[in-house]
């Protein structure tokens, strides 16, 4: 039971972390529908590219996104399973 409570607590901390930045929130919302390059995320959300890059780095450190190429100009990002769980929780909170 304690392990389940720890996991829930960790998930809620990540929800708060993502929600506390409009850039992180925009990035995960954008990646929720399909993989995207950083430039696509920036253009679709009217966010400066350096902010998108920083948000992606922060989300990668928290293991919420994954990049699928080593070539920085061709990198595609997707949500990890953990990232999908965070987005689901954010959406649930928005519906309340």
PDB file of N, CA and C in Angstrom:
ATOM      1  N   UNK A   1       0.826  -1.194   0.000  1.00  0.00           N
ATOM      2  CA  UNK A   1       0.000   0.000   0.000  1.00  0.00           C
ATOM      3  C   UNK A   1       0.869   1.256   0.000  1.00  0.00           C
ATOM      4  N   UNK A   2       1.971   1.231   0.753  1.00  0.00           N
ATOM      5  CA  UNK A   2       2.845   2.394   0.824  1.00  0.00           C
ATOM      6  C   UNK A   2       3.447   2.712  -0.541  1.00  0.00           C
ATOM      7  N   UNK A   3       3.828   1.689  -1.299  1.00  0.00           N
ATOM      8  CA  UNK A   3       4.378   1.898  -2.635  1.00  0.00           C
ATOM      9  C   UNK A   3       3.394   2.588  -3.555  1.00  0.00           C
ATOM     10  N   UNK A   4       2.139   2.209  -3.454  1.00  0.00           N
ATOM     11  CA  UNK A   4       1.091   2.829  -4.271  1.00  0.00           C
ATOM     12  C   UNK A   4       0.885   4.283  -3.866  1.00  0.00           C
ATOM     13  N   UNK A   5       0.938   4.564  -2.568  1.00  0.00           N
ATOM     14  CA  UNK A   5       0.804   5.944  -2.087  1.00  0.00           C
ATOM     15  C   UNK A   5       1.985   6.796  -2.534  1.00  0.00           C
ATOM     16  N   UNK A   6       3.200   6.210  -2.521  1.00  0.00           N
ATOM     17  CA  UNK A   6       4.387   6.937  -2.979  1.00  0.00           C
ATOM     18  C   UNK A   6       4.272   7.268  -4.454  1.00  0.00           C
ATOM     19  N   UNK A   7       3.800   6.307  -5.237  1.00  0.00           N
ATOM     20  CA  UNK A   7       3.647   6.525  -6.679  1.00  0.00           C
ATOM     21  C   UNK A   7       2.623   7.625  -6.947  1.00  0.00           C
ATOM     22  N   UNK A   8       1.532   7.599  -6.218  1.00  0.00           N
ATOM     23  CA  UNK A   8       0.494   8.621  -6.358  1.00  0.00           C
ATOM     24  C   UNK A   8       1.046   9.992  -5.976  1.00  0.00           C
ATOM     25  N   UNK A   9       1.792  10.049  -4.904  1.00  0.00           N
ATOM     26  CA  UNK A   9       2.391  11.305  -4.454  1.00  0.00           C
ATOM     27  C   UNK A   9       3.380  11.838  -5.500  1.00  0.00           C
ATOM     28  N   UNK A  10       4.201  10.947  -6.056  1.00  0.00           N
ATOM     29  CA  UNK A  10       5.146  11.344  -7.104  1.00  0.00           C
ATOM     30  C   UNK A  10       4.411  11.878  -8.324  1.00  0.00           C
ATOM     31  N   UNK A  11       3.339  11.218  -8.693  1.00  0.00           N
ATOM     32  CA  UNK A  11       2.561  11.635  -9.856  1.00  0.00           C
ATOM     33  C   UNK A  11       1.946  13.018  -9.625  1.00  0.00           C
ATOM     34  N   UNK A  12       1.418  13.251  -8.443  1.00  0.00           N
ATOM     35  CA  UNK A  12       0.831  14.557  -8.134  1.00  0.00           C
ATOM     36  C   UNK A  12       1.889  15.659  -8.118  1.00  0.00           C
ATOM     37  N   UNK A  13       3.096  15.330  -7.655  1.00  0.00           N
ATOM     38  CA  UNK A  13       4.192  16.306  -7.695  1.00  0.00           C
ATOM     39  C   UNK A  13       4.530  16.674  -9.139  1.00  0.00           C
ATOM     40  N   UNK A  14       4.526  15.688 -10.020  1.00  0.00           N
ATOM     41  CA  UNK A  14       4.809  15.954 -11.433  1.00  0.00           C
ATOM     42  C   UNK A  14       3.697  16.772 -12.081  1.00  0.00           C
ATOM     43  N   UNK A  15       2.462  16.509 -11.713  1.00  0.00           N
ATOM     44  CA  UNK A  15       1.341  17.295 -12.219  1.00  0.00           C
ATOM     45  C   UNK A  15       1.529  18.758 -11.812  1.00  0.00           C
ATOM     46  N   UNK A  16       1.890  18.988 -10.563  1.00  0.00           N
ATOM     47  CA  UNK A  16       2.113  20.349 -10.086  1.00  0.00           C
ATOM     48  C   UNK A  16       3.296  20.988 -10.808  1.00  0.00           C
ATOM     49  N   UNK A  17       4.349  20.224 -11.029  1.00  0.00           N
ATOM     50  CA  UNK A  17       5.539  20.720 -11.716  1.00  0.00           C
ATOM     51  C   UNK A  17       5.205  21.166 -13.136  1.00  0.00           C
ATOM     52  N   UNK A  18       4.507  20.327 -13.870  1.00  0.00           N
ATOM     53  CA  UNK A  18       4.141  20.660 -15.250  1.00  0.00           C
ATOM     54  C   UNK A  18       3.178  21.847 -15.263  1.00  0.00           C
ATOM     55  N   UNK A  19       2.213  21.833 -14.390  1.00  0.00           N
ATOM     56  CA  UNK A  19       1.185  22.876 -14.365  1.00  0.00           C
ATOM     57  C   UNK A  19       1.728  24.241 -13.953  1.00  0.00           C
ATOM     58  N   UNK A  20       2.865  24.257 -13.267  1.00  0.00           N
ATOM     59  CA  UNK A  20       3.406  25.523 -12.766  1.00  0.00           C
ATOM     60  C   UNK A  20       4.109  26.352 -13.843  1.00  0.00           C
ATOM     61  N   UNK A  21       4.260  25.805 -15.033  1.00  0.00           N
ATOM     62  CA  UNK A  21       4.899  26.534 -16.131  1.00  0.00           C
ATOM     63  C   UNK A  21       4.024  26.461 -17.373  1.00  0.00           C
ATOM     64  N   UNK A  22       3.668  27.599 -17.914  1.00  0.00           N
ATOM     65  CA  UNK A  22       2.829  27.574 -19.123  1.00  0.00           C
ATOM     66  C   UNK A  22       3.571  26.936 -20.282  1.00  0.00           C
ATOM     67  N   UNK A  23       4.905  27.045 -20.293  1.00  0.00           N
ATOM     68  CA  UNK A  23       5.680  26.445 -21.376  1.00  0.00           C
ATOM     69  C   UNK A  23       5.684  24.921 -21.263  1.00  0.00           C
ATOM     70  N   UNK A  24       5.931  24.407 -20.059  1.00  0.00           N
ATOM     71  CA  UNK A  24       5.898  22.943 -19.883  1.00  0.00           C
ATOM     72  C   UNK A  24       4.509  22.415 -20.186  1.00  0.00           C
ATOM     73  N   UNK A  25       3.496  23.119 -19.725  1.00  0.00           N
ATOM     74  CA  UNK A  25       2.112  22.688 -19.959  1.00  0.00           C
ATOM     75  C   UNK A  25       1.801  22.687 -21.452  1.00  0.00           C
ATOM     76  N   UNK A  26       2.201  23.719 -22.165  1.00  0.00           N
ATOM     77  CA  UNK A  26       1.959  23.787 -23.617  1.00  0.00           C
ATOM     78  C   UNK A  26       2.668  22.659 -24.343  1.00  0.00           C
ATOM     79  N   UNK A  27       3.884  22.358 -23.929  1.00  0.00           N
ATOM     80  CA  UNK A  27       4.651  21.289 -24.580  1.00  0.00           C
ATOM     81  C   UNK A  27       3.971  19.939 -24.384  1.00  0.00           C
ATOM     82  N   UNK A  28       3.590  19.601 -23.159  1.00  0.00           N
ATOM     83  CA  UNK A  28       2.965  18.289 -22.950  1.00  0.00           C
ATOM     84  C   UNK A  28       1.601  18.209 -23.626  1.00  0.00           C
ATOM     85  N   UNK A  29       0.859  19.307 -23.631  1.00  0.00           N
ATOM     86  CA  UNK A  29      -0.435  19.311 -24.327  1.00  0.00           C
ATOM     87  C   UNK A  29      -0.237  19.055 -25.814  1.00  0.00           C
ATOM     88  N   UNK A  30       0.775  19.668 -26.386  1.00  0.00           N
ATOM     89  CA  UNK A  30       1.058  19.519 -27.810  1.00  0.00           C
ATOM     90  C   UNK A  30       1.491  18.080 -28.141  1.00  0.00           C
ATOM     91  N   UNK A  31       2.309  17.499 -27.279  1.00  0.00           N
ATOM     92  CA  UNK A  31       2.811  16.142 -27.519  1.00  0.00           C
ATOM     93  C   UNK A  31       1.773  15.072 -27.224  1.00  0.00           C
ATOM     94  N   UNK A  32       0.680  15.444 -26.588  1.00  0.00           N
ATOM     95  CA  UNK A  32      -0.354  14.477 -26.236  1.00  0.00           C
ATOM     96  C   UNK A  32      -1.004  13.864 -27.478  1.00  0.00           C
ATOM     97  N   UNK A  33      -1.042  14.603 -28.567  1.00  0.00           N
ATOM     98  CA  UNK A  33      -1.731  14.093 -29.759  1.00  0.00           C
ATOM     99  C   UNK A  33      -0.825  13.341 -30.730  1.00  0.00           C
ATOM    100  N   UNK A  34       0.462  13.754 -30.817  1.00  0.00           N
ATOM    101  CA  UNK A  34       1.391  13.052 -31.728  1.00  0.00           C
ATOM    102  C   UNK A  34       2.806  13.543 -31.488  1.00  0.00           C
ATOM    103  N   UNK A  35       3.806  12.794 -31.978  1.00  0.00           N
ATOM    104  CA  UNK A  35       5.203  13.254 -31.852  1.00  0.00           C
ATOM    105  C   UNK A  35       5.410  14.549 -32.641  1.00  0.00           C
ATOM    106  N   UNK A  36       6.302  15.386 -32.111  1.00  0.00           N
ATOM    107  CA  UNK A  36       6.578  16.661 -32.784  1.00  0.00           C
ATOM    108  C   UNK A  36       8.042  17.049 -32.611  1.00  0.00           C
ATOM    109  N   UNK A  37       8.517  17.876 -33.545  1.00  0.00           N
ATOM    110  CA  UNK A  37       9.828  18.494 -33.423  1.00  0.00           C
ATOM    111  C   UNK A  37       9.671  19.761 -32.586  1.00  0.00           C
ATOM    112  N   UNK A  38      10.752  20.193 -31.933  1.00  0.00           N
ATOM    113  CA  UNK A  38      10.675  21.422 -31.136  1.00  0.00           C
ATOM    114  C   UNK A  38      10.168  22.624 -31.935  1.00  0.00           C
ATOM    115  N   UNK A  39      10.578  22.734 -33.177  1.00  0.00           N
ATOM    116  CA  UNK A  39      10.129  23.870 -33.994  1.00  0.00           C
ATOM    117  C   UNK A  39       8.617  23.841 -34.208  1.00  0.00           C
ATOM    118  N   UNK A  40       8.052  22.645 -34.367  1.00  0.00           N
ATOM    119  CA  UNK A  40       6.592  22.527 -34.519  1.00  0.00           C
ATOM    120  C   UNK A  40       5.877  22.964 -33.249  1.00  0.00           C
ATOM    121  N   UNK A  41       6.405  22.542 -32.110  1.00  0.00           N
ATOM    122  CA  UNK A  41       5.800  22.912 -30.823  1.00  0.00           C
ATOM    123  C   UNK A  41       5.827  24.431 -30.670  1.00  0.00           C
ATOM    124  N   UNK A  42       6.972  25.026 -30.993  1.00  0.00           N
ATOM    125  CA  UNK A  42       7.110  26.482 -30.878  1.00  0.00           C
ATOM    126  C   UNK A  42       6.127  27.195 -31.794  1.00  0.00           C
ATOM    127  N   UNK A  43       6.068  26.769 -33.036  1.00  0.00           N
ATOM    128  CA  UNK A  43       5.197  27.436 -34.010  1.00  0.00           C
ATOM    129  C   UNK A  43       3.721  27.266 -33.673  1.00  0.00           C
ATOM    130  N   UNK A  44       3.322  26.072 -33.272  1.00  0.00           N
ATOM    131  CA  UNK A  44       1.911  25.801 -32.981  1.00  0.00           C
ATOM    132  C   UNK A  44       1.415  26.521 -31.731  1.00  0.00           C
ATOM    133  N   UNK A  45       2.332  26.838 -30.824  1.00  0.00           N
ATOM    134  CA  UNK A  45       1.942  27.465 -29.557  1.00  0.00           C
ATOM    135  C   UNK A  45       2.408  28.904 -29.436  1.00  0.00           C
ATOM    136  N   UNK A  46       3.034  29.422 -30.489  1.00  0.00           N
ATOM    137  CA  UNK A  46       3.558  30.788 -30.487  1.00  0.00           C
ATOM    138  C   UNK A  46       4.449  31.029 -29.273  1.00  0.00           C
ATOM    139  N   UNK A  47       5.388  30.108 -29.070  1.00  0.00           N
ATOM    140  CA  UNK A  47       6.341  30.170 -27.964  1.00  0.00           C
ATOM    141  C   UNK A  47       7.737  30.290 -28.576  1.00  0.00           C
ATOM    142  N   UNK A  48       8.583  31.167 -28.058  1.00  0.00           N
ATOM    143  CA  UNK A  48       9.953  31.245 -28.570  1.00  0.00           C
ATOM    144  C   UNK A  48      10.660  29.885 -28.454  1.00  0.00           C
ATOM    145  N   UNK A  49      11.416  29.524 -29.478  1.00  0.00           N
ATOM    146  CA  UNK A  49      12.079  28.217 -29.502  1.00  0.00           C
ATOM    147  C   UNK A  49      12.985  27.959 -28.299  1.00  0.00           C
ATOM    148  N   UNK A  50      13.719  28.973 -27.813  1.00  0.00           N
ATOM    149  CA  UNK A  50      14.543  28.690 -26.620  1.00  0.00           C
ATOM    150  C   UNK A  50      13.712  28.247 -25.413  1.00  0.00           C
ATOM    151  N   UNK A  51      12.503  28.791 -25.272  1.00  0.00           N
ATOM    152  CA  UNK A  51      11.631  28.373 -24.171  1.00  0.00           C
ATOM    153  C   UNK A  51      11.164  26.933 -24.353  1.00  0.00           C
ATOM    154  N   UNK A  52      10.872  26.556 -25.602  1.00  0.00           N
ATOM    155  CA  UNK A  52      10.468  25.174 -25.888  1.00  0.00           C
ATOM    156  C   UNK A  52      11.626  24.230 -25.583  1.00  0.00           C
ATOM    157  N   UNK A  53      12.827  24.600 -26.022  1.00  0.00           N
ATOM    158  CA  UNK A  53      13.994  23.750 -25.775  1.00  0.00           C
ATOM    159  C   UNK A  53      14.251  23.572 -24.288  1.00  0.00           C
ATOM    160  N   UNK A  54      14.125  24.655 -23.533  1.00  0.00           N
ATOM    161  CA  UNK A  54      14.330  24.569 -22.091  1.00  0.00           C
ATOM    162  C   UNK A  54      13.261  23.682 -21.456  1.00  0.00           C
ATOM    163  N   UNK A  55      12.004  23.876 -21.852  1.00  0.00           N
ATOM    164  CA  UNK A  55      10.917  23.060 -21.295  1.00  0.00           C
ATOM    165  C   UNK A  55      11.126  21.586 -21.627  1.00  0.00           C
ATOM    166  N   UNK A  56      11.530  21.291 -22.862  1.00  0.00           N
ATOM    167  CA  UNK A  56      11.779  19.897 -23.243  1.00  0.00           C
ATOM    168  C   UNK A  56      12.905  19.300 -22.406  1.00  0.00           C
ATOM    169  N   UNK A  57      13.948  20.072 -22.154  1.00  0.00           N
ATOM    170  CA  UNK A  57      15.048  19.582 -21.318  1.00  0.00           C
ATOM    171  C   UNK A  57      14.588  19.285 -19.901  1.00  0.00           C
ATOM    172  N   UNK A  58      13.772  20.175 -19.350  1.00  0.00           N
ATOM    173  CA  UNK A  58      13.248  19.969 -17.997  1.00  0.00           C
ATOM    174  C   UNK A  58      12.346  18.736 -17.948  1.00  0.00           C
ATOM    175  N   UNK A  59      11.517  18.580 -18.957  1.00  0.00           N
ATOM    176  CA  UNK A  59      10.606  17.432 -19.005  1.00  0.00           C
ATOM    177  C   UNK A  59      11.363  16.131 -19.237  1.00  0.00           C
ATOM    178  N   UNK A  60      12.438  16.199 -20.004  1.00  0.00           N
ATOM    179  CA  UNK A  60      13.272  15.012 -20.237  1.00  0.00           C
ATOM    180  C   UNK A  60      13.948  14.582 -18.935  1.00  0.00           C
ATOM    181  N   UNK A  61      14.430  15.553 -18.155  1.00  0.00           N
ATOM    182  CA  UNK A  61      15.055  15.239 -16.862  1.00  0.00           C
ATOM    183  C   UNK A  61      14.086  14.530 -15.924  1.00  0.00           C
ATOM    184  N   UNK A  62      12.822  14.880 -16.004  1.00  0.00           N
ATOM    185  CA  UNK A  62      11.793  14.256 -15.161  1.00  0.00           C
ATOM    186  C   UNK A  62      11.232  12.989 -15.798  1.00  0.00           C
ATOM    187  N   UNK A  63      11.799  12.601 -16.950  1.00  0.00           N
ATOM    188  CA  UNK A  63      11.388  11.396 -17.683  1.00  0.00           C
ATOM    189  C   UNK A  63       9.932  11.450 -18.127  1.00  0.00           C
ATOM    190  N   UNK A  64       9.506  12.652 -18.547  1.00  0.00           N
ATOM    191  CA  UNK A  64       8.139  12.824 -19.035  1.00  0.00           C
ATOM    192  C   UNK A  64       8.085  12.856 -20.558  1.00  0.00           C
ATOM    193  N   UNK A  65       9.211  13.154 -21.201  1.00  0.00           N
ATOM    194  CA  UNK A  65       9.300  13.126 -22.664  1.00  0.00           C
ATOM    195  C   UNK A  65      10.539  12.346 -23.066  1.00  0.00           C
ATOM    196  N   UNK A  66      10.516  11.885 -24.308  1.00  0.00           N
ATOM    197  CA  UNK A  66      11.640  11.119 -24.860  1.00  0.00           C
ATOM    198  C   UNK A  66      11.936  11.657 -26.257  1.00  0.00           C
ATOM    199  N   UNK A  67      13.218  11.824 -26.569  1.00  0.00           N
ATOM    200  CA  UNK A  67      13.596  12.236 -27.921  1.00  0.00           C
ATOM    201  C   UNK A  67      13.997  11.005 -28.711  1.00  0.00           C
ATOM    202  N   UNK A  68      13.694  11.014 -30.011  1.00  0.00           N
ATOM    203  CA  UNK A  68      13.876   9.830 -30.833  1.00  0.00           C
ATOM    204  C   UNK A  68      14.955   9.956 -31.886  1.00  0.00           C
ATOM    205  N   UNK A  69      15.861  10.912 -31.741  1.00  0.00           N
ATOM    206  CA  UNK A  69      16.950  11.049 -32.693  1.00  0.00           C
ATOM    207  C   UNK A  69      18.088  11.789 -32.021  1.00  0.00           C
ATOM    208  N   UNK A  70      19.314  11.487 -32.432  1.00  0.00           N
ATOM    209  CA  UNK A  70      20.455  12.204 -31.877  1.00  0.00           C
ATOM    210  C   UNK A  70      20.736  13.491 -32.656  1.00  0.00           C
ATOM    211  N   UNK A  71      20.176  13.625 -33.845  1.00  0.00           N
ATOM    212  CA  UNK A  71      20.342  14.826 -34.654  1.00  0.00           C
ATOM    213  C   UNK A  71      19.411  15.911 -34.120  1.00  0.00           C
ATOM    214  N   UNK A  72      19.987  16.983 -33.573  1.00  0.00           N
ATOM    215  CA  UNK A  72      19.162  17.993 -32.898  1.00  0.00           C
ATOM    216  C   UNK A  72      18.146  18.656 -33.820  1.00  0.00           C
ATOM    217  N   UNK A  73      18.424  18.721 -35.122  1.00  0.00           N
ATOM    218  CA  UNK A  73      17.463  19.362 -36.027  1.00  0.00           C
ATOM    219  C   UNK A  73      16.334  18.428 -36.429  1.00  0.00           C
ATOM    220  N   UNK A  74      16.526  17.142 -36.227  1.00  0.00           N
ATOM    221  CA  UNK A  74      15.507  16.171 -36.643  1.00  0.00           C
ATOM    222  C   UNK A  74      14.855  15.466 -35.451  1.00  0.00           C
ATOM    223  N   UNK A  75      15.145  15.910 -34.240  1.00  0.00           N
ATOM    224  CA  UNK A  75      14.599  15.238 -33.062  1.00  0.00           C
ATOM    225  C   UNK A  75      13.086  15.304 -33.047  1.00  0.00           C
ATOM    226  N   UNK A  76      12.508  14.150 -32.812  1.00  0.00           N
ATOM    227  CA  UNK A  76      11.071  14.056 -32.564  1.00  0.00           C
ATOM    228  C   UNK A  76      10.906  13.722 -31.092  1.00  0.00           C
ATOM    229  N   UNK A  77       9.981  14.391 -30.465  1.00  0.00           N
ATOM    230  CA  UNK A  77       9.703  14.142 -29.060  1.00  0.00           C
ATOM    231  C   UNK A  77       8.334  13.509 -28.904  1.00  0.00           C
ATOM    232  N   UNK A  78       8.239  12.615 -27.938  1.00  0.00           N
ATOM    233  CA  UNK A  78       6.964  12.008 -27.556  1.00  0.00           C
ATOM    234  C   UNK A  78       6.876  12.005 -26.033  1.00  0.00           C
ATOM    235  N   UNK A  79       5.670  11.839 -25.549  1.00  0.00           N
ATOM    236  CA  UNK A  79       5.476  11.653 -24.116  1.00  0.00           C
ATOM    237  C   UNK A  79       5.866  10.225 -23.750  1.00  0.00           C
ATOM    238  N   UNK A  80       6.453  10.063 -22.597  1.00  0.00           N
ATOM    239  CA  UNK A  80       6.689   8.727 -22.058  1.00  0.00           C
ATOM    240  C   UNK A  80       5.385   8.243 -21.417  1.00  0.00           C
ATOM    241  N   UNK A  81       5.375   7.011 -20.958  1.00  0.00           N
ATOM    242  CA  UNK A  81       4.190   6.513 -20.246  1.00  0.00           C
ATOM    243  C   UNK A  81       3.901   7.402 -19.040  1.00  0.00           C
ATOM    244  N   UNK A  82       4.947   7.767 -18.339  1.00  0.00           N
ATOM    245  CA  UNK A  82       4.803   8.644 -17.179  1.00  0.00           C
ATOM    246  C   UNK A  82       4.238  10.005 -17.599  1.00  0.00           C
ATOM    247  N   UNK A  83       4.718  10.517 -18.732  1.00  0.00           N
ATOM    248  CA  UNK A  83       4.211  11.780 -19.264  1.00  0.00           C
ATOM    249  C   UNK A  83       2.738  11.691 -19.608  1.00  0.00           C
ATOM    250  N   UNK A  84       2.343  10.565 -20.202  1.00  0.00           N
ATOM    251  CA  UNK A  84       0.919  10.359 -20.517  1.00  0.00           C
ATOM    252  C   UNK A  84       0.072  10.332 -19.253  1.00  0.00           C
ATOM    253  N   UNK A  85       0.591   9.722 -18.198  1.00  0.00           N
ATOM    254  CA  UNK A  85      -0.141   9.676 -16.928  1.00  0.00           C
ATOM    255  C   UNK A  85      -0.322  11.085 -16.359  1.00  0.00           C
ATOM    256  N   UNK A  86       0.716  11.908 -16.477  1.00  0.00           N
ATOM    257  CA  UNK A  86       0.629  13.284 -15.983  1.00  0.00           C
ATOM    258  C   UNK A  86      -0.412  14.066 -16.783  1.00  0.00           C
ATOM    259  N   UNK A  87      -0.395  13.937 -18.100  1.00  0.00           N
ATOM    260  CA  UNK A  87      -1.369  14.646 -18.938  1.00  0.00           C
ATOM    261  C   UNK A  87      -2.790  14.209 -18.587  1.00  0.00           C
ATOM    262  N   UNK A  88      -2.993  12.915 -18.388  1.00  0.00           N
ATOM    263  CA  UNK A  88      -4.316  12.414 -18.010  1.00  0.00           C
ATOM    264  C   UNK A  88      -4.780  13.045 -16.706  1.00  0.00           C
ATOM    265  N   UNK A  89      -3.881  13.135 -15.730  1.00  0.00           N
ATOM    266  CA  UNK A  89      -4.237  13.736 -14.442  1.00  0.00           C
ATOM    267  C   UNK A  89      -4.553  15.222 -14.594  1.00  0.00           C
ATOM    268  N   UNK A  90      -3.772  15.925 -15.397  1.00  0.00           N
ATOM    269  CA  UNK A  90      -4.032  17.354 -15.624  1.00  0.00           C
ATOM    270  C   UNK A  90      -5.398  17.534 -16.259  1.00  0.00           C
ATOM    271  N   UNK A  91      -5.714  16.694 -17.239  1.00  0.00           N
ATOM    272  CA  UNK A  91      -7.020  16.786 -17.907  1.00  0.00           C
ATOM    273  C   UNK A  91      -8.153  16.478 -16.939  1.00  0.00           C
ATOM    274  N   UNK A  92      -7.959  15.494 -16.066  1.00  0.00           N
ATOM    275  CA  UNK A  92      -8.968  15.165 -15.053  1.00  0.00           C
ATOM    276  C   UNK A  92      -9.215  16.346 -14.127  1.00  0.00           C
ATOM    277  N   UNK A  93      -8.148  17.023 -13.732  1.00  0.00           N
ATOM    278  CA  UNK A  93      -8.280  18.194 -12.844  1.00  0.00           C
ATOM    279  C   UNK A  93      -8.986  19.328 -13.555  1.00  0.00           C
ATOM    280  N   UNK A  94      -8.761  19.455 -14.869  1.00  0.00           N
ATOM    281  CA  UNK A  94      -9.401  20.526 -15.654  1.00  0.00           C
ATOM    282  C   UNK A  94     -10.897  20.295 -15.790  1.00  0.00           C
ATOM    283  N   UNK A  95     -11.302  19.023 -15.784  1.00  0.00           N
ATOM    284  CA  UNK A  95     -12.717  18.678 -15.957  1.00  0.00           C
ATOM    285  C   UNK A  95     -13.529  18.898 -14.682  1.00  0.00           C
ATOM    286  N   UNK A  96     -12.864  19.022 -13.559  1.00  0.00           N
ATOM    287  CA  UNK A  96     -13.589  19.152 -12.276  1.00  0.00           C
ATOM    288  C   UNK A  96     -14.207  20.505 -12.113  1.00  0.00           C
TER     289      UNK A  96
END
